[in-house]
Coordinates of C-alpha atoms and ligand atoms in Angstrom, one line a residue:
M1 CA 206.6 82.0 24.7
S2 CA 205.5 81.7 21.4
I3 CA 202.3 83.2 20.1
K4 CA 200.0 81.0 18.1
P5 CA 199.1 82.4 14.6
G6 CA 195.5 82.2 15.5
A7 CA 195.9 84.2 18.8
I8 CA 193.5 86.8 19.4
H9 CA 193.7 90.1 21.4
F10 CA 191.0 91.9 22.9
A11 CA 191.6 95.6 24.4
S12 CA 188.8 97.0 26.5
I13 CA 188.7 100.9 26.5
D14 CA 186.7 104.0 26.9
E15 CA 185.3 106.5 24.8
V16 CA 188.1 109.2 25.5
E17 CA 191.1 106.9 24.5
F18 CA 189.1 104.8 21.9
A19 CA 190.4 106.5 18.8
S20 CA 193.9 106.9 19.7
L21 CA 194.1 103.2 20.7
R22 CA 192.7 102.0 17.6
I23 CA 195.2 103.8 15.7
L24 CA 198.2 102.3 17.9
L25 CA 196.8 98.7 17.3
D26 CA 196.4 99.2 13.8
E27 CA 200.0 100.1 13.3
I28 CA 200.8 97.2 15.7
F29 CA 198.6 94.4 14.1
G30 CA 198.2 95.9 10.7
V31 CA 194.7 97.0 9.7
T32 CA 194.2 93.7 7.8
N33 CA 194.2 91.9 11.2
R34 CA 191.6 94.0 12.7
V35 CA 188.7 91.8 13.5
G36 CA 186.4 94.2 14.7
T37 CA 185.1 96.5 17.7
L38 CA 182.6 95.3 20.0
V39 CA 180.5 97.7 21.9
W40 CA 179.2 97.3 25.5
K41 CA 176.8 99.4 27.0
N42 CA 178.0 100.3 30.7
A43 CA 176.3 102.2 33.1
T44 CA 173.5 104.7 32.4
D45 CA 174.3 108.3 32.4
N46 CA 171.2 109.4 34.3
N47 CA 172.1 113.2 34.1
P48 CA 173.9 113.9 30.8
T49 CA 175.2 117.2 30.5
N50 CA 175.0 117.0 26.8
I51 CA 175.6 113.8 25.1
A52 CA 175.2 110.7 27.4
I53 CA 178.2 108.7 27.5
E54 CA 177.1 105.1 28.1
H55 CA 179.3 102.7 26.0
E56 CA 182.7 101.2 26.1
Y57 CA 184.6 99.4 23.6
V58 CA 186.6 96.2 23.0
L59 CA 188.8 96.3 20.0
C60 CA 189.6 92.9 18.7
Y61 CA 192.7 91.8 16.6
A62 CA 194.2 88.6 15.5
R63 CA 198.0 88.0 15.1
N64 CA 197.3 86.8 11.6
K65 CA 193.3 87.1 10.8
Q66 CA 194.0 84.5 8.1
K67 CA 194.4 81.9 10.9
I68 CA 191.6 82.3 13.0
A69 CA 188.6 80.1 13.0
K70 CA 186.5 81.0 10.0
E71 CA 183.5 81.3 12.2
W72 CA 183.5 81.6 15.8
K73 CA 181.2 79.6 17.9
S74 CA 180.2 79.8 21.3
A75 CA 182.1 77.2 23.3
N76 CA 178.9 75.2 24.1
L77 CA 177.3 75.6 20.8
S78 CA 177.3 71.8 19.5
V79 CA 175.5 70.9 22.5
K80 CA 173.3 73.6 22.7
D81 CA 172.2 73.2 19.4
K82 CA 171.1 69.7 20.1
L83 CA 169.5 70.9 23.4
L84 CA 167.4 73.5 21.4
S85 CA 166.3 71.4 18.7
V86 CA 165.5 68.7 21.0
G87 CA 163.8 71.2 23.7
Q88 CA 161.8 72.8 21.4
G89 CA 160.7 69.4 19.7
F90 CA 159.5 67.6 22.9
V91 CA 157.6 70.9 23.5
E92 CA 155.8 71.0 20.1
K93 CA 155.6 67.4 19.3
F94 CA 154.5 65.6 22.2
K95 CA 151.2 66.5 23.7
D96 CA 150.9 63.1 25.5
Q97 CA 152.7 62.7 28.6
E98 CA 153.9 59.3 28.4
E99 CA 155.0 59.4 24.6
M100 CA 157.0 62.6 25.9
Q101 CA 158.6 60.8 28.8
A102 CA 159.6 58.0 26.5
A103 CA 161.0 60.0 23.7
Y104 CA 162.8 61.9 26.2
S105 CA 164.2 58.9 27.9
K106 CA 165.6 57.6 24.3
W107 CA 166.8 61.1 23.5
F108 CA 168.7 61.4 27.0
R109 CA 170.2 57.9 26.8
E110 CA 171.7 58.9 23.4
Y111 CA 173.2 62.1 24.3
K112 CA 173.9 61.7 28.1
N113 CA 177.8 61.7 27.5
Q114 CA 177.6 65.1 25.9
L115 CA 175.3 66.5 28.4
W116 CA 177.3 65.3 31.2
P117 CA 180.1 68.2 31.5
F118 CA 176.7 70.6 31.4
E119 CA 176.1 69.1 35.2
D120 CA 175.8 72.9 36.1
Y121 CA 172.2 73.9 35.9
K122 CA 172.8 77.1 34.8
F123 CA 174.3 75.9 31.2
I124 CA 171.8 73.0 31.2
D125 CA 168.5 74.7 31.8
K126 CA 169.3 76.9 28.8
G127 CA 168.8 73.9 26.7
G128 CA 165.1 73.8 27.4
V129 CA 165.2 70.1 28.0
Y130 CA 162.3 68.6 29.6
T131 CA 162.5 68.6 33.2
G132 CA 161.1 65.1 34.0
M133 CA 164.3 63.0 34.5
R134 CA 167.1 62.3 37.0
A135 CA 169.1 65.2 38.4
V136 CA 171.7 65.5 35.2
H137 CA 174.0 67.3 37.7
N138 CA 173.9 64.6 40.3
P139 CA 174.4 61.5 38.0
G140 CA 173.2 58.3 39.5
K141 CA 171.2 59.9 42.2
E142 CA 167.7 61.0 42.7
G143 CA 166.7 64.5 41.6
Y144 CA 164.9 66.9 44.1
R145 CA 161.6 66.4 45.6
Y146 CA 159.2 69.2 46.7
D147 CA 156.3 70.7 45.4
V148 CA 155.4 73.1 42.6
L149 CA 152.3 74.4 42.7
H150 CA 150.1 74.9 39.4
P151 CA 149.3 78.6 39.0
E152 CA 145.3 77.9 38.0
T153 CA 144.5 75.1 40.3
G154 CA 147.0 75.8 43.0
K155 CA 147.6 71.9 43.4
P156 CA 151.2 70.5 43.3
C157 CA 152.3 69.5 39.8
T158 CA 152.9 65.9 39.0
Q159 CA 156.7 65.2 39.9
P160 CA 158.9 63.7 37.2
M161 CA 159.4 60.0 38.4
M162 CA 163.0 60.7 39.5
G163 CA 162.5 64.1 41.0
Y164 CA 163.3 67.5 39.5
R165 CA 166.4 68.2 38.2
F166 CA 166.9 71.7 40.0
P167 CA 167.1 72.6 43.5
P168 CA 164.2 74.6 45.1
E169 CA 165.9 77.9 44.9
T170 CA 166.5 77.4 41.0
M171 CA 163.2 76.3 40.7
D172 CA 162.0 79.5 42.1
Q173 CA 164.2 81.4 40.1
L174 CA 162.8 79.8 37.0
L175 CA 159.4 80.5 38.0
A176 CA 160.1 84.0 38.7
D177 CA 161.6 84.4 35.4
K178 CA 158.7 82.6 34.0
R179 CA 160.6 79.9 32.4
I180 CA 158.4 77.1 33.7
L181 CA 155.6 76.3 31.2
F182 CA 152.9 74.5 33.0
G183 CA 149.9 72.3 31.5
P184 CA 146.1 73.0 31.4
D185 CA 146.2 71.6 34.9
E186 CA 148.7 69.9 37.7
K187 CA 148.6 66.5 36.0
K188 CA 150.8 67.6 33.1
L189 CA 154.7 67.4 33.8
I190 CA 156.1 70.8 33.8
E191 CA 158.4 72.0 31.3
L192 CA 161.1 74.6 30.9
K193 CA 160.8 77.6 28.4
V194 CA 163.5 77.7 25.7
Y195 CA 164.8 81.3 24.8
A196 CA 166.2 81.3 21.2
K197 CA 168.3 84.2 22.3
D198 CA 170.4 81.8 24.7
Y199 CA 171.7 80.1 21.4
R200 CA 173.9 82.7 19.7
A201 CA 175.9 81.2 17.0
K202 CA 178.1 84.4 16.8
L203 CA 179.8 86.6 19.0
S204 CA 177.5 89.8 19.1
S205 CA 179.2 93.2 18.6
L206 CA 176.8 94.6 21.0
F207 CA 176.2 93.7 24.5
E208 CA 174.1 95.2 26.9
L209 CA 175.4 94.8 30.5
D210 CA 175.2 96.9 33.7
G211 CA 178.3 98.2 34.5
R212 CA 177.4 97.9 38.2
V213 CA 177.4 94.2 37.4
G214 CA 181.1 94.1 37.8
T215 CA 181.3 96.0 41.1
N216 CA 178.5 93.9 42.8
E217 CA 180.6 90.6 41.6
I218 CA 183.6 92.0 43.6
K219 CA 181.3 93.0 46.7
E220 CA 179.9 89.5 46.8
L221 CA 183.4 88.1 46.9
F222 CA 184.7 90.8 49.2
P223 CA 181.9 91.4 51.9
E224 CA 184.5 92.8 54.0
S225 CA 185.6 95.6 52.0
K226 CA 183.7 98.5 51.0
R227 CA 185.0 99.7 47.7
A228 CA 187.7 97.0 46.7
F229 CA 188.2 98.0 43.1
D230 CA 187.0 100.8 40.7
F231 CA 185.2 99.7 37.7
P232 CA 185.9 96.1 37.3
K233 CA 184.5 94.3 34.3
P234 CA 181.6 92.1 34.7
T235 CA 182.8 88.4 34.6
G236 CA 180.0 87.9 31.9
L237 CA 181.6 90.0 29.4
I238 CA 185.0 88.5 29.4
E239 CA 183.3 84.9 29.6
E240 CA 181.4 85.8 26.7
L241 CA 184.9 87.1 24.9
I242 CA 186.7 84.0 25.6
S243 CA 184.1 81.5 25.2
F244 CA 184.2 82.4 21.5
V245 CA 187.7 82.4 21.0
T246 CA 189.4 79.6 23.0
T247 CA 189.1 75.8 24.0
S248 CA 190.7 73.0 25.4
D249 CA 194.1 74.2 27.6
D250 CA 194.3 77.6 25.6
L251 CA 196.3 80.1 27.5
I252 CA 194.7 83.4 28.2
L253 CA 196.8 86.4 29.2
D254 CA 195.6 89.5 30.8
S255 CA 198.2 91.9 31.3
F256 CA 196.2 94.5 33.1
A257 CA 194.6 92.1 35.8
G258 CA 193.3 94.7 38.1
S259 CA 190.5 93.0 40.1
G260 CA 191.3 89.5 38.5
T261 CA 187.9 89.3 36.5
T262 CA 189.6 87.4 33.8
G263 CA 190.8 84.5 36.3
Q264 CA 187.2 84.4 37.2
A265 CA 185.7 84.2 33.9
T266 CA 188.2 81.4 33.0
L267 CA 187.3 79.4 35.8
T268 CA 184.0 79.7 35.2
L269 CA 184.0 78.4 31.8
N270 CA 186.3 75.9 32.4
R271 CA 183.7 74.5 34.7
A272 CA 181.0 75.0 32.5
D273 CA 182.3 73.1 29.8
R274 CA 185.0 71.0 31.4
Q275 CA 187.9 72.4 29.4
Q276 CA 191.4 73.5 31.0
R277 CA 191.9 77.0 29.7
R278 CA 194.7 78.4 31.4
F279 CA 195.6 81.9 32.5
I280 CA 198.3 84.6 33.1
L281 CA 197.3 87.5 35.1
I282 CA 199.8 90.3 35.2
E283 CA 198.9 93.1 37.8
M284 CA 201.9 95.9 38.4
K285 CA 200.6 97.2 41.8
P286 CA 201.7 94.6 44.5
S287 CA 198.8 95.5 46.9
I288 CA 196.1 94.8 44.2
A289 CA 198.1 92.0 42.9
T290 CA 198.0 90.1 46.5
D291 CA 195.0 91.5 48.1
L292 CA 192.7 91.7 45.3
T293 CA 193.9 89.9 42.0
A294 CA 194.9 86.9 43.8
E295 CA 192.5 86.5 46.5
R296 CA 189.5 87.2 44.1
V297 CA 190.9 84.4 42.1
R298 CA 191.6 82.1 45.3
R299 CA 188.2 82.7 46.7
A300 CA 186.3 82.1 43.3
A301 CA 188.2 78.4 43.1
Q302 CA 188.0 77.5 46.4
G303 CA 184.8 78.9 47.6
Y304 CA 184.1 82.0 50.1
A305 CA 181.2 83.2 52.4
N306 CA 179.3 85.9 51.5
A307 CA 177.8 88.9 53.1
K308 CA 174.8 86.8 54.9
G309 CA 177.6 84.1 55.8
E310 CA 176.6 81.6 53.6
K311 CA 179.2 79.3 52.0
I312 CA 179.3 79.8 48.3
E313 CA 181.0 76.7 46.7
G314 CA 184.0 77.3 44.7
L315 CA 184.5 76.9 40.8
G316 CA 187.7 74.7 41.2
G317 CA 191.2 75.0 39.4
G318 CA 193.8 77.1 41.0
F319 CA 196.8 79.1 40.3
R320 CA 200.5 79.9 41.3
Y321 CA 201.5 83.3 42.4
C322 CA 204.8 84.8 41.1
E323 CA 206.6 87.9 41.5
L324 CA 208.7 89.4 38.8
G325 CA 212.2 90.4 39.8
E326 CA 215.0 92.4 38.2
P327 CA 215.8 91.2 34.5
L328 CA 218.7 88.4 34.6
F329 CA 220.1 89.2 31.5
D330 CA 221.3 92.4 29.5
E331 CA 220.7 93.3 25.6
Q332 CA 223.6 91.1 24.7
G333 CA 222.0 88.1 26.5
K334 CA 224.6 88.3 29.2
I335 CA 223.9 87.5 33.0
R336 CA 224.1 90.9 34.9
D337 CA 226.6 91.5 37.2
S338 CA 224.1 92.2 39.9
V339 CA 222.4 88.7 39.8
N340 CA 223.3 86.7 42.6
F341 CA 223.2 82.9 43.0
G342 CA 220.1 82.6 44.5
E343 CA 218.2 84.6 41.6
L344 CA 220.0 82.6 39.1
A345 CA 219.3 79.4 40.7
R346 CA 215.9 80.0 40.9
H347 CA 215.4 80.8 37.3
V348 CA 217.6 78.0 36.5
Y349 CA 215.7 75.3 38.3
F350 CA 212.1 76.8 36.9
T351 CA 213.4 76.5 33.1
E352 CA 214.8 73.1 33.7
T353 CA 212.1 71.6 35.5
G354 CA 208.8 73.8 35.0
E355 CA 208.3 74.3 38.6
P356 CA 209.5 76.9 40.8
L357 CA 212.1 76.0 43.4
P358 CA 210.0 75.7 46.7
R359 CA 210.1 79.2 48.4
E360 CA 211.6 77.9 51.7
R361 CA 214.4 76.4 49.8
V362 CA 217.6 78.7 50.0
P363 CA 219.8 78.2 47.2
N364 CA 223.3 78.0 49.0
T365 CA 224.9 74.9 47.6
P366 CA 225.3 74.1 43.8
F367 CA 222.9 71.4 44.4
L368 CA 219.5 73.0 43.9
G369 CA 217.4 70.2 44.6
A370 CA 215.8 67.0 42.4
C371 CA 212.8 67.1 40.4
R372 CA 211.3 63.7 38.8
G373 CA 214.6 61.8 39.4
V374 CA 216.7 64.3 37.8
G375 CA 219.3 66.4 40.2
I376 CA 219.9 70.4 39.4
Y377 CA 223.0 71.8 40.1
L378 CA 224.3 75.2 39.3
L379 CA 228.1 76.4 39.3
Y380 CA 227.8 80.3 39.3
N381 CA 229.4 83.3 41.3
G382 CA 232.0 81.1 43.0
I383 CA 229.1 79.1 44.8
L384 CA 232.2 76.6 45.8
G385 CA 234.1 79.5 47.6
D386 CA 236.5 80.2 44.7
K387 CA 235.8 84.0 44.1
S388 CA 238.1 84.5 41.4
A389 CA 236.8 85.0 37.7
N390 CA 234.9 82.0 36.6
G391 CA 236.5 80.5 39.6
G392 CA 234.7 77.1 40.3
N393 CA 232.3 77.6 37.8
V394 CA 234.0 75.2 35.0
L395 CA 233.2 71.7 35.7
T396 CA 236.4 69.7 36.2
R397 CA 237.4 66.6 38.2
A398 CA 238.4 68.7 41.4
I399 CA 235.0 70.5 41.3
L400 CA 233.0 67.4 40.5
A401 CA 234.5 65.9 43.3
K402 CA 233.6 68.8 45.7
L403 CA 229.6 68.9 44.3
P404 CA 227.1 67.6 47.0
P405 CA 226.0 64.0 45.7
Y406 CA 223.2 62.9 44.1
D407 CA 222.3 59.4 43.1
G408 CA 220.8 59.3 39.9
Q409 CA 221.0 61.6 36.5
K410 CA 222.2 64.9 36.9
V411 CA 221.9 68.3 34.9
I412 CA 224.8 70.5 35.5
Y413 CA 224.7 74.4 34.5
C414 CA 228.4 75.9 34.3
A415 CA 230.4 78.3 32.5
G416 CA 232.3 75.4 31.0
C417 CA 233.2 71.7 31.3
L418 CA 236.6 70.0 31.0
L419 CA 235.1 66.4 31.3
G420 CA 235.3 64.0 28.8
R421 CA 232.1 62.9 27.1
D422 CA 232.9 59.2 28.7
R423 CA 233.2 60.5 32.0
L424 CA 229.9 62.6 32.0
R425 CA 228.1 59.3 30.5
V426 CA 229.6 57.1 33.5
E427 CA 228.4 59.7 36.1
G428 CA 225.3 60.4 34.5
I429 CA 225.9 64.0 33.9
V430 CA 224.2 66.2 31.2
V431 CA 226.0 69.4 31.0
R432 CA 224.3 72.9 30.1
Q433 CA 226.3 76.1 29.6
T434 CA 225.5 79.1 31.3
P435 CA 224.2 81.6 30.3
Y436 CA 223.3 80.6 26.8
E437 CA 221.6 77.1 27.7
I438 CA 219.4 79.2 30.0
K439 CA 216.1 79.5 28.5
V440 CA 214.9 83.2 28.6
S441 CA 211.0 83.0 28.1
Ligands
SAM501 C1 191.6 99.0 34.1 S1 192.2 98.1 35.6 C2 191.8 96.7 34.6 C3 190.4 96.3 35.4 C4 189.9 94.7 35.0 N1 189.9 94.1 33.6 C5 188.9 94.4 36.0 O1 188.1 93.6 35.6 O2 189.2 94.4 37.3 C6 193.8 98.3 35.0 C7 195.0 97.6 36.0 O3 196.2 97.3 35.4 C8 197.4 97.8 36.1 N2 198.1 98.4 35.5 C9 198.5 99.2 34.9 N3 199.7 99.5 33.9 C10 200.0 97.8 34.1 C11 201.4 97.4 33.7 N4 202.0 98.1 32.8 N5 201.7 96.0 33.8 C12 200.6 95.5 34.7 N6 199.3 96.1 35.3 C13 199.3 97.5 34.9 C14 196.6 98.7 36.9 O4 197.1 98.8 38.4 C15 195.1 98.3 37.3 O5 195.0 97.6 38.2

């Protein structure tokens, strides 16, 4: 797998190991590729014996610092910028309700395509956009209808023509957060408050996060389990990091996956900005990998029931679960003696097609299966019954006659080939030599 020159590496570490890790990473990446260190305030140490240890660190390195984007911007910044200026503009500029409605409608028509991906209210509400229009999260349909009482007069406020953009529970939260701006009385449509802090253009070097958030997120996903994992990272921290340095279909690798926070953060971000970032999570302990890492990402993607039994909608997306086997090749690139036909067959099939051989398919003939109209064959380990050295692993006329037929293009992996080019063309065969043409990624 090639790593992009602009690739970024984040390593999270506590105070104890911070100094050693920094020396190690300086050595690996080079000091000139150190981008910086982020600090996040974890749990409060309420009872410090001397100095309270409350911070953790995220060391950031680039493979090549010259190749990374000059200025990191939040994934949603371009749209956020517009929302901010427009949101503020509406609040400040238009005192008259009708004028405001007309200006908003004009603006909305102009920018709706950019707003569309942000159908999740959590992201659009930060825009401070005036709330009096159709439900953006539900295009083409009416917004929500319910009463919001004016705090002074106690009467229901004038509802937007197309209903409120938010479901009542979101409105309750916005009211509790004091993000709803009321007019002098109930006749004025309500507005949403804009916080400038929602629009950070730069990746902050200091995050204030309560470390317990991570634990609570796991509890929410695994109500049946008392203590599923110690010290999972808060999803918000990882979201923040990857939102600044990735986009489109970038690949995110977390080789110490633990509870799978990185997977959930990636899915959350993809849903927010409609990108297709991919992730690889690696977890060493089988029990954690199956019961927690994979299960968490599955629940986050597909939805789950929380402790109250409420159905929580999934973020969408998915993943494939793979297990690492023994290495197939030795230091010289030769296939190890211990590798059996089935193991090599699965590897060959995957490298040729990009797809795993279906688990239930036990490879016990040279024909491994067909993918997108191409039949994949492997001659190895005397699969045709000849156990002599290289026996049956070389493609000859006799061996070809013994192969299970496939009516279409064929790719045959073998130790050698004694068939002429014309014969191969007529038979629709592409020959690949084991092991040299087996891709090792
Ligand atoms: C500190 S936890 C990661 C926490 C994670 N960021 C989260 O939010 O849950 C480190 C995890 O890496 C796993 N691990 C340790 N060494 C590993 C290795 N060499 N390869 C893969 N996983 C490893 C451990 O089993 C543990 O689950």
